[in-house]
Amino acid sequence: MLKIVVVGGGAGGLELATKLGRKLGRKKKAEVTLVDRDRTHLWKPLLHEVAAGSMDSGIDALSFRSHASHCGFSYQKGEMCGLDRENKEIHLAPIHEEGKELVPERTIRYDILVMAIGSISNDFGTKGVKDHCIFLDNPARAHLFHQRLLNRFLQFSSQAVDPEHPRSDEKVRIAIVGGGATGVELSAELHNAAEQLKAYGVPNVSNECLAVTLVEAGPRILPALPERISGAAHNELSKMGVDVRTATMVTEASTEGLMTQDGELVRADLMVWAAGIKCPDFMKELGGLETNRINQLIVRKTLQTTNDDAVYAIGDCASCPIDDSGKTVPPRAQSAHQMASCVYENILAGIKGKQPKEYVYKDYGSLVSLSNYSTVGSLMGNLMRGSMKVEGRIARVMYISLYRMHQIALFGYLKTGLIMLVGRLNQVLRPKLKLH
Ligand SMILES: Cc1cc2nc3c(=O)[nH]c(=O)nc-3n(C[C@H](O)[C@H](O)[C@H](O)COP(=O)(O)OP(=O)(O)OC[C@H]3O[C@@H](n4cnc5c(N)ncnc54)[C@H](O)[C@@H]3O)c2cc1C
């Protein structure tokens, strides 16, 4: 039977494995296997909410194994570490527990391989970043940030603070590097978290005791969005009290904080690095496939790798040309979603002996959520002949609908409706902030 292996169950890979499982796996027309190093899936654009505590990943994460058993594909827990294209096998690293090997290195055979392992943060080799900053790359890292955030607030709240005469240095100081969607959304979400902690009666803690600095090397935050929208987001953040520093290059991170190119120290107790992406180093020479300088696999417009028709790549780990100008598809959830649909069609076409179709990137715009305060962004479409700026309630509804589209791709309409209902109930039953 045809063996299809999808590596990485994220925004793109899980949607693809789900569709293939339903169409081919259930009818025993192909053996569809999803490999992921984690046991659960959480849509990555929600990680900043996990970090701030407004989302509980323990409740919202989806178990790969149970989803696979419902949808006609199989799941293998493991971290891919190599590829043997001659024998059409992928290698999974051994699994250890407390230094002891639980599961030895394994290989999985494939006829068609789809790489969908996403990306990790790129610190561009900046000194001290690996040791002192947290990368919001996966739920475990986001959870670690959340624990440290709660600890900083606990430490702050237990210090003897004189509410009549607060000193300006008595603050929980957080620095975020990167003024893209992640940095902007996290800054706003942290202010919401501080307000919630106050509402839950944590002594001495309020919005005023939080000092968030957002550092961006470029001339403005949200460079992918129109200037007016990025200006509106900048104003909103400033109103909340976020210190937004544009045109500021970070040269080093230390226990004290961030050092800038101008020799200024941005003092911080907690630091997040969200300033760029790359793919892990094992991708650099993956079975002789062609890669770019950030280790993404270079693909043709059919999303097949340049030198192997049997290996596709989608999402953040793929470098796909948009047109002949040299521009490539941006690393976004909507790109991963669209690429998953295209590869699904191409695999079915291949089975029928037809030619694969070319992927055409459709930019539906970008939306950025400033927690409960506001949502801003721009929508693109043929009807609008360009981009339309959206803000406020409409933007908020559109923002949430991006996640709903992902859920509908995984669960269908009925189950997504039930999940929304449970979400509503949880708003009443559970605290608005994860306090543990
Ligand atoms: C905090 C944050 C906010 C974001 N907000 C937005 C937004 O608002 N809008 C937007 O469009 N995009 C946003 N993005 C970007 C978006 O999340 C990514 O572009 C998208 O998730 C990429 O999808 P993917 O399928 O390529 O990879 P991912 O969704 O990252 O999934 C990769 C999967 O591969 C698995 N994996 C990784 N390495 C291995 C390995 N070696 N072996 C096995 N499995 C492996 C991982 O466990 C994961 O399940 C955001 C990203 C972050 C971090």
Coordinates of C-alpha atoms and ligand atoms in Angstrom, one line a residue:
M1 CA 0.0 0.0 0.0
L2 CA 1.2 3.6 -0.7
K3 CA 2.9 5.0 2.3
I4 CA 2.5 8.7 2.9
V5 CA 4.5 10.2 5.8
V6 CA 3.8 13.7 7.1
V7 CA 6.5 15.1 9.5
G8 CA 5.2 17.8 11.8
G9 CA 1.6 18.1 13.0
G10 CA 1.3 21.9 13.1
A11 CA -0.9 24.4 11.3
G12 CA -0.1 22.8 7.9
G13 CA 0.9 19.2 8.7
L14 CA -2.0 18.2 10.9
E15 CA -4.6 19.6 8.4
L16 CA -2.9 17.6 5.6
A17 CA -2.7 14.3 7.6
T18 CA -6.4 14.8 8.7
K19 CA -7.6 15.2 5.1
L20 CA -5.4 12.4 3.7
G21 CA -6.5 10.1 6.6
R22 CA -10.2 10.8 5.9
K23 CA -9.9 10.4 2.1
L24 CA -7.3 7.6 1.8
G25 CA -6.5 6.1 5.2
R26 CA -10.0 5.2 6.2
K27 CA -10.7 3.4 2.8
K28 CA -7.3 1.6 3.1
K29 CA -6.1 3.2 -0.2
A30 CA -3.0 4.5 1.5
E31 CA -1.2 4.2 4.8
V32 CA -1.0 7.8 6.2
T33 CA 1.4 8.4 9.1
L34 CA 1.9 11.6 11.1
V35 CA 5.2 12.0 13.0
D36 CA 5.5 14.7 15.6
R37 CA 8.0 15.1 18.5
D38 CA 5.1 16.2 20.8
R39 CA 2.0 14.3 21.9
T40 CA -0.4 17.2 21.4
H41 CA -1.1 20.0 18.9
L42 CA -1.7 23.6 19.8
W43 CA -2.1 26.1 17.0
K44 CA 1.1 28.1 17.2
P45 CA -0.5 31.6 16.8
L46 CA -2.0 31.0 20.2
L47 CA 1.3 30.6 22.0
H48 CA 1.5 34.2 23.2
E49 CA -1.8 33.6 25.0
V50 CA -0.3 30.5 26.7
A51 CA 2.7 32.6 27.7
A52 CA 0.6 35.3 29.3
G53 CA -1.8 32.8 30.9
S54 CA -5.0 33.8 29.0
M55 CA -5.1 30.3 27.5
D56 CA -4.6 27.0 29.2
S57 CA -2.7 24.7 26.8
G58 CA -3.7 21.7 29.0
I59 CA -7.3 22.3 28.1
D60 CA -7.0 23.5 24.5
A61 CA -4.3 21.1 23.2
L62 CA -5.4 18.3 20.9
S63 CA -4.1 14.7 21.4
F64 CA -2.5 13.5 18.2
R65 CA -3.2 9.9 19.0
S66 CA -6.9 10.3 19.6
H67 CA -7.4 12.6 16.6
A68 CA -5.4 10.1 14.4
S69 CA -7.6 7.2 15.5
H70 CA -10.8 9.2 14.5
C71 CA -9.5 10.4 11.2
G72 CA -7.9 7.3 9.6
F73 CA -4.2 8.0 10.0
S74 CA -1.6 6.7 12.4
Y75 CA 0.6 8.8 14.7
Q76 CA 4.2 8.1 15.7
K77 CA 5.8 10.2 18.4
G78 CA 9.3 11.0 17.5
E79 CA 11.8 13.7 16.4
M80 CA 13.0 13.5 12.9
C81 CA 16.8 13.8 12.7
G82 CA 17.7 12.5 9.3
L83 CA 16.6 11.4 5.8
D84 CA 17.8 8.6 3.6
R85 CA 16.3 9.4 0.2
E86 CA 17.9 6.4 -1.6
N87 CA 16.1 3.9 0.7
K88 CA 13.1 6.3 1.2
E89 CA 13.4 6.3 5.0
I90 CA 13.3 9.0 7.6
H91 CA 15.2 8.6 10.9
L92 CA 13.7 9.4 14.3
A93 CA 16.0 10.2 17.2
P94 CA 16.1 7.9 20.2
I95 CA 13.7 8.8 23.0
H96 CA 15.3 9.2 26.5
E97 CA 13.9 9.5 30.0
E98 CA 16.2 10.9 32.7
G99 CA 19.3 10.0 30.6
K100 CA 18.1 6.4 30.0
E101 CA 17.2 5.3 26.4
L102 CA 13.5 4.4 26.3
V103 CA 13.1 3.9 22.5
P104 CA 16.1 3.4 20.2
E105 CA 16.6 5.3 16.9
R106 CA 13.9 4.2 14.4
T107 CA 13.3 4.5 10.7
I108 CA 10.0 4.9 8.9
R109 CA 9.6 4.1 5.2
Y110 CA 7.8 6.3 2.8
D111 CA 6.7 6.6 -0.8
I112 CA 5.6 10.2 -0.4
L113 CA 7.1 12.4 2.3
V114 CA 5.8 15.8 3.4
M115 CA 8.0 18.0 5.5
A116 CA 6.0 20.3 7.7
I117 CA 8.2 20.8 10.8
G118 CA 7.7 24.6 11.0
S119 CA 10.4 26.9 12.2
I120 CA 12.3 28.0 15.3
S121 CA 13.4 31.5 16.5
N122 CA 16.5 32.9 14.8
D123 CA 18.8 34.8 17.2
F124 CA 21.1 35.7 14.4
G125 CA 24.0 34.6 16.6
T126 CA 23.4 37.5 19.0
K127 CA 25.5 37.1 22.1
G128 CA 23.8 35.8 25.3
V129 CA 20.3 35.4 23.6
K130 CA 20.2 31.6 23.9
D131 CA 21.1 31.7 27.6
H132 CA 19.0 34.6 28.7
C133 CA 15.9 34.9 26.4
I134 CA 12.9 32.7 26.0
F135 CA 11.9 31.7 22.5
L136 CA 8.2 31.2 22.1
D137 CA 8.7 28.2 19.8
N138 CA 6.5 25.6 21.3
P139 CA 3.9 25.2 24.2
A140 CA 6.6 24.0 26.6
R141 CA 8.5 27.3 26.2
A142 CA 5.4 29.4 26.4
H143 CA 4.5 27.5 29.6
L144 CA 8.0 28.1 31.0
F145 CA 7.5 31.9 30.3
H146 CA 4.2 31.8 32.1
Q147 CA 5.6 30.1 35.2
R148 CA 8.5 32.7 35.3
L149 CA 6.0 35.5 34.9
L150 CA 3.9 34.3 37.8
N151 CA 7.0 33.9 39.9
R152 CA 8.2 37.4 39.1
F153 CA 4.8 38.8 40.1
L154 CA 4.9 36.6 43.3
Q155 CA 8.3 38.0 44.1
F156 CA 7.2 41.5 43.4
S157 CA 4.0 41.1 45.5
S158 CA 5.8 39.7 48.5
Q159 CA 8.3 42.6 48.6
A160 CA 7.4 45.3 51.1
V161 CA 6.1 48.0 48.8
D162 CA 4.8 51.2 50.1
P163 CA 1.7 51.9 48.0
E164 CA 1.8 55.6 48.9
H165 CA 5.3 56.0 47.6
P166 CA 6.1 53.4 44.9
R167 CA 9.6 53.6 43.6
S168 CA 10.0 53.8 39.8
D169 CA 12.3 50.7 39.9
E170 CA 9.8 48.6 41.7
K171 CA 8.4 46.9 38.6
V172 CA 8.2 43.6 36.9
R173 CA 10.3 44.4 33.8
I174 CA 9.8 42.4 30.6
A175 CA 11.6 43.0 27.4
I176 CA 10.4 41.6 24.1
V177 CA 12.7 41.7 21.0
G178 CA 10.8 41.8 17.7
G179 CA 8.0 44.1 16.8
G180 CA 6.2 41.6 14.6
A181 CA 2.8 40.1 15.4
T182 CA 4.2 37.8 18.2
G183 CA 5.9 40.7 20.1
V184 CA 3.0 43.1 19.7
E185 CA 0.4 40.6 20.7
L186 CA 2.4 39.4 23.7
S187 CA 3.0 43.0 24.9
A188 CA -0.8 43.6 25.0
E189 CA -1.6 40.2 26.5
L190 CA 0.8 40.8 29.4
H191 CA -1.0 44.0 30.4
N192 CA -4.2 42.1 30.3
A193 CA -2.6 39.4 32.6
A194 CA -1.5 42.1 35.1
E195 CA -5.0 43.5 35.3
Q196 CA -6.5 40.0 35.8
L197 CA -4.0 39.3 38.6
K198 CA -5.1 42.5 40.3
A199 CA -8.8 41.4 39.9
Y200 CA -7.9 38.0 41.5
G201 CA -6.5 39.8 44.5
V202 CA -2.8 39.3 44.2
P203 CA -1.4 41.9 46.7
N204 CA 0.4 45.0 45.3
V205 CA 0.1 43.8 41.7
S206 CA -1.5 46.0 39.1
N207 CA -1.0 47.2 35.5
E208 CA 1.2 50.0 36.9
C209 CA 3.8 47.6 38.3
L210 CA 4.4 46.1 34.9
A211 CA 7.1 47.6 32.6
V212 CA 7.1 46.1 29.1
T213 CA 9.6 47.2 26.6
L214 CA 9.2 46.2 23.0
V215 CA 12.3 46.5 20.9
E216 CA 12.3 46.5 17.1
A217 CA 15.4 47.0 14.9
G218 CA 13.3 48.4 11.9
P219 CA 11.8 51.8 11.7
R220 CA 8.3 50.7 12.7
I221 CA 6.5 47.8 14.4
L222 CA 4.4 45.4 12.3
P223 CA 6.4 46.1 9.1
A224 CA 4.2 43.6 7.1
L225 CA 1.1 45.8 7.7
P226 CA 0.3 49.2 6.1
E227 CA 1.9 52.2 7.9
R228 CA -1.4 53.6 9.2
I229 CA -2.2 50.2 10.9
S230 CA 1.2 49.9 12.4
G231 CA 0.9 53.5 13.7
A232 CA -2.5 52.6 15.3
A233 CA -1.0 49.6 17.0
H234 CA 2.0 51.6 18.2
N235 CA -0.4 54.2 19.7
E236 CA -2.5 51.5 21.4
L237 CA 0.5 49.9 23.0
S238 CA 1.9 53.3 24.2
K239 CA -1.5 54.1 25.8
M240 CA -1.3 50.8 27.7
G241 CA 2.1 51.8 28.9
V242 CA 4.3 49.7 26.7
D243 CA 7.7 51.3 25.9
V244 CA 8.0 50.8 22.2
R245 CA 11.5 51.3 20.9
T246 CA 11.9 51.2 17.1
A247 CA 15.2 51.5 15.2
T248 CA 16.9 49.9 18.1
M249 CA 19.3 47.0 17.5
V250 CA 20.0 44.6 20.3
T251 CA 23.7 43.5 20.4
E252 CA 23.7 41.3 23.6
A253 CA 21.5 39.8 26.2
S254 CA 22.7 39.2 29.8
T255 CA 21.3 38.6 33.3
E256 CA 20.8 42.4 33.6
G257 CA 18.8 42.8 30.3
L258 CA 19.4 43.8 26.7
M259 CA 22.3 45.9 25.5
T260 CA 21.5 48.0 22.4
Q261 CA 23.9 49.1 19.7
D262 CA 23.9 52.6 21.2
G263 CA 25.3 51.2 24.4
E264 CA 22.1 51.5 26.4
L265 CA 21.0 48.8 28.8
V266 CA 17.3 47.9 28.7
R267 CA 16.9 46.4 32.2
A268 CA 14.7 43.3 32.3
D269 CA 13.8 40.4 34.6
L270 CA 12.3 38.4 31.8
M271 CA 13.2 38.5 28.1
V272 CA 11.5 37.1 25.0
W273 CA 13.2 36.8 21.6
A274 CA 10.7 36.9 18.7
A275 CA 12.8 38.6 16.0
G276 CA 13.0 36.2 13.2
I277 CA 12.8 32.5 12.1
K278 CA 15.0 29.8 10.8
C279 CA 14.7 26.0 10.5
P280 CA 16.7 23.6 12.7
D281 CA 20.3 22.8 11.7
F282 CA 19.7 19.2 10.9
M283 CA 17.8 20.5 7.8
K284 CA 20.9 22.1 6.4
E285 CA 22.0 18.9 4.7
L286 CA 18.9 16.8 4.8
G287 CA 19.4 14.0 2.4
G288 CA 21.1 16.3 -0.1
L289 CA 17.9 18.4 -0.6
E290 CA 18.4 22.0 -1.6
T291 CA 18.1 24.5 1.3
N292 CA 18.5 28.3 1.7
R293 CA 20.5 30.3 4.2
I294 CA 17.9 29.8 7.0
N295 CA 17.7 26.1 6.3
Q296 CA 14.3 26.1 4.7
L297 CA 13.8 23.4 1.9
I298 CA 13.6 25.1 -1.5
V299 CA 10.5 23.9 -3.3
R300 CA 9.1 24.4 -6.8
K301 CA 5.6 25.9 -7.3
T302 CA 4.2 22.4 -7.0
L303 CA 5.6 22.3 -3.5
Q304 CA 7.9 19.4 -4.4
T305 CA 11.5 19.9 -3.4
T306 CA 13.8 21.0 -6.3
N307 CA 15.5 17.6 -6.6
D308 CA 13.0 15.0 -5.4
D309 CA 9.4 14.7 -6.7
A310 CA 8.6 12.3 -3.8
V311 CA 9.4 14.9 -1.1
Y312 CA 7.1 17.9 -0.5
A313 CA 7.6 20.7 2.0
I314 CA 4.9 23.1 3.3
G315 CA 4.6 25.9 5.8
D316 CA 7.4 27.7 7.6
C317 CA 10.0 25.0 6.6
A318 CA 9.4 25.6 2.9
S319 CA 10.9 28.3 0.7
C320 CA 8.4 28.7 -2.1
P321 CA 8.6 31.4 -4.8
I322 CA 5.5 33.7 -5.0
D323 CA 6.4 34.7 -8.6
D324 CA 9.5 35.3 -10.6
S325 CA 10.6 38.4 -8.6
G326 CA 12.6 36.3 -6.1
K327 CA 10.0 36.9 -3.4
T328 CA 8.9 33.9 -1.3
V329 CA 5.7 32.9 0.5
P330 CA 5.7 34.5 4.0
P331 CA 5.9 32.1 7.0
R332 CA 2.3 32.4 8.3
A333 CA -0.5 30.1 9.4
Q334 CA -2.6 31.1 6.3
S335 CA 0.3 30.0 4.0
A336 CA 0.7 26.6 5.9
H337 CA -3.2 26.1 5.6
Q338 CA -3.2 26.9 1.8
M339 CA -0.1 24.8 1.1
A340 CA -1.7 21.8 3.0
S341 CA -4.7 22.0 0.6
C342 CA -2.5 22.2 -2.4
V343 CA -0.3 19.2 -1.5
Y344 CA -3.5 17.2 -0.7
E345 CA -4.7 17.9 -4.2
N346 CA -1.3 17.1 -5.7
I347 CA -1.0 13.7 -3.9
L348 CA -4.5 12.7 -5.1
A349 CA -3.6 13.9 -8.6
G350 CA -0.4 11.8 -8.5
I351 CA -2.4 8.7 -7.4
K352 CA -4.7 9.2 -10.5
G353 CA -1.6 9.7 -12.7
K354 CA -2.3 13.4 -13.2
Q355 CA 0.2 16.3 -13.1
P356 CA 0.5 18.3 -9.9
K357 CA -0.9 21.8 -9.9
E358 CA 1.1 24.9 -9.0
Y359 CA 0.5 26.6 -5.6
V360 CA -0.7 30.2 -5.8
Y361 CA -0.3 32.2 -2.6
K362 CA -3.4 34.2 -1.7
D363 CA -2.8 36.9 0.8
Y364 CA -5.9 37.5 2.8
G365 CA -4.2 40.1 4.9
S366 CA -2.9 40.1 8.5
L367 CA -4.6 40.7 11.8
V368 CA -3.0 41.5 15.1
S369 CA -4.8 41.1 18.4
L370 CA -4.0 43.6 21.1
S371 CA -5.6 41.3 23.7
N372 CA -9.0 42.6 25.0
Y373 CA -8.0 46.2 24.1
S374 CA -8.3 46.2 20.3
T375 CA -7.6 44.3 17.1
V376 CA -6.0 45.9 14.0
G377 CA -5.0 44.7 10.6
S378 CA -5.6 44.7 6.9
L379 CA -7.6 42.4 4.7
M380 CA -6.8 41.7 1.1
G381 CA -9.0 40.5 -1.6
N382 CA -10.0 40.8 -5.2
L383 CA -13.3 42.5 -4.3
M384 CA -11.4 45.2 -2.5
R385 CA -8.8 45.5 -5.2
G386 CA -5.9 45.8 -2.7
S387 CA -6.0 46.0 1.0
M388 CA -8.6 47.3 3.4
K389 CA -7.7 48.4 6.8
V390 CA -9.8 47.0 9.6
E391 CA -9.9 47.8 13.3
G392 CA -12.0 47.1 16.4
R393 CA -14.8 44.6 16.6
I394 CA -14.9 43.5 12.9
A395 CA -11.2 42.9 13.0
R396 CA -11.6 40.9 16.3
V397 CA -14.2 38.6 14.7
M398 CA -12.1 38.1 11.6
Y399 CA -9.0 37.3 13.8
I400 CA -10.9 34.6 15.7
S401 CA -12.3 33.2 12.5
L402 CA -8.7 32.3 11.3
Y403 CA -8.5 29.9 14.2
R404 CA -12.0 28.6 13.5
M405 CA -11.0 27.8 10.0
H406 CA -8.2 25.7 11.3
Q407 CA -10.6 23.9 13.7
I408 CA -13.1 23.3 11.0
A409 CA -10.3 21.7 8.8
L410 CA -9.6 19.4 11.7
F411 CA -13.0 18.6 13.2
G412 CA -15.7 19.7 10.8
Y413 CA -18.5 22.2 11.5
L414 CA -20.5 20.3 14.1
K415 CA -17.6 19.5 16.4
T416 CA -16.1 23.0 16.0
G417 CA -19.5 24.4 17.1
L418 CA -19.5 22.2 20.2
I419 CA -15.9 23.3 21.0
M420 CA -17.1 26.9 20.7
L421 CA -19.9 26.1 23.1
V422 CA -17.5 24.5 25.6
G423 CA -15.3 27.6 25.3
R424 CA -18.2 29.8 26.2
L425 CA -19.0 27.7 29.2
N426 CA -15.4 27.7 30.3
Q427 CA -15.5 31.5 30.2
V428 CA -18.1 31.3 33.0
L429 CA -16.7 28.3 34.9
R430 CA -12.9 29.0 34.8
P431 CA -10.7 31.9 35.8
K432 CA -9.9 34.3 33.0
L433 CA -6.2 33.8 33.7
K434 CA -4.3 30.6 34.3
L435 CA -3.1 31.2 37.8
H436 CA -1.0 28.0 38.2
Ligands
LIG1 C1 3.5 33.5 19.1 C2 3.2 33.3 17.6 C3 2.2 34.1 17.1 C4 1.9 33.9 15.7 N1 0.8 34.6 15.2 C5 0.5 34.4 13.9 C6 -0.7 35.0 13.4 O1 -1.4 35.8 14.0 N2 -1.0 34.8 12.0 C7 -0.3 34.0 11.3 O2 -0.6 33.8 10.1 N3 0.8 33.4 11.7 C8 1.2 33.6 13.0 N4 2.4 32.9 13.5 C9 3.1 32.1 12.6 C10 2.5 30.7 12.5 O3 2.2 30.2 13.7 C11 3.3 29.8 11.6 O4 3.6 30.4 10.4 C12 2.6 28.5 11.4 O5 2.3 27.8 12.6 C13 3.5 27.5 10.5 O6 2.8 26.3 10.4 P1 3.7 25.0 10.1 O7 2.7 23.9 9.9 O8 4.7 25.3 9.1 O9 4.5 24.7 11.4 P2 4.0 24.7 13.0 O10 2.6 25.1 13.1 O11 5.1 25.4 13.7 O12 4.1 23.1 13.3 C14 5.3 22.4 13.3 C15 5.1 21.0 13.9 O13 6.3 20.2 13.7 C16 6.7 19.6 14.9 N5 8.1 19.4 14.8 C17 9.1 20.3 14.7 N6 10.3 19.7 14.6 C18 10.1 18.4 14.4 C19 10.9 17.3 14.2 N7 12.3 17.4 14.0 N8 10.4 16.0 14.1 C20 9.0 15.9 14.3 N9 8.2 16.9 14.5 C21 8.7 18.2 14.6 C22 6.3 20.5 16.0 O14 6.1 19.9 17.2 C23 5.0 21.1 15.4 O15 3.9 20.3 15.8 C24 2.7 33.1 14.9 C25 3.8 32.4 15.4 C26 4.0 32.5 16.8 C27 5.2 31.7 17.4

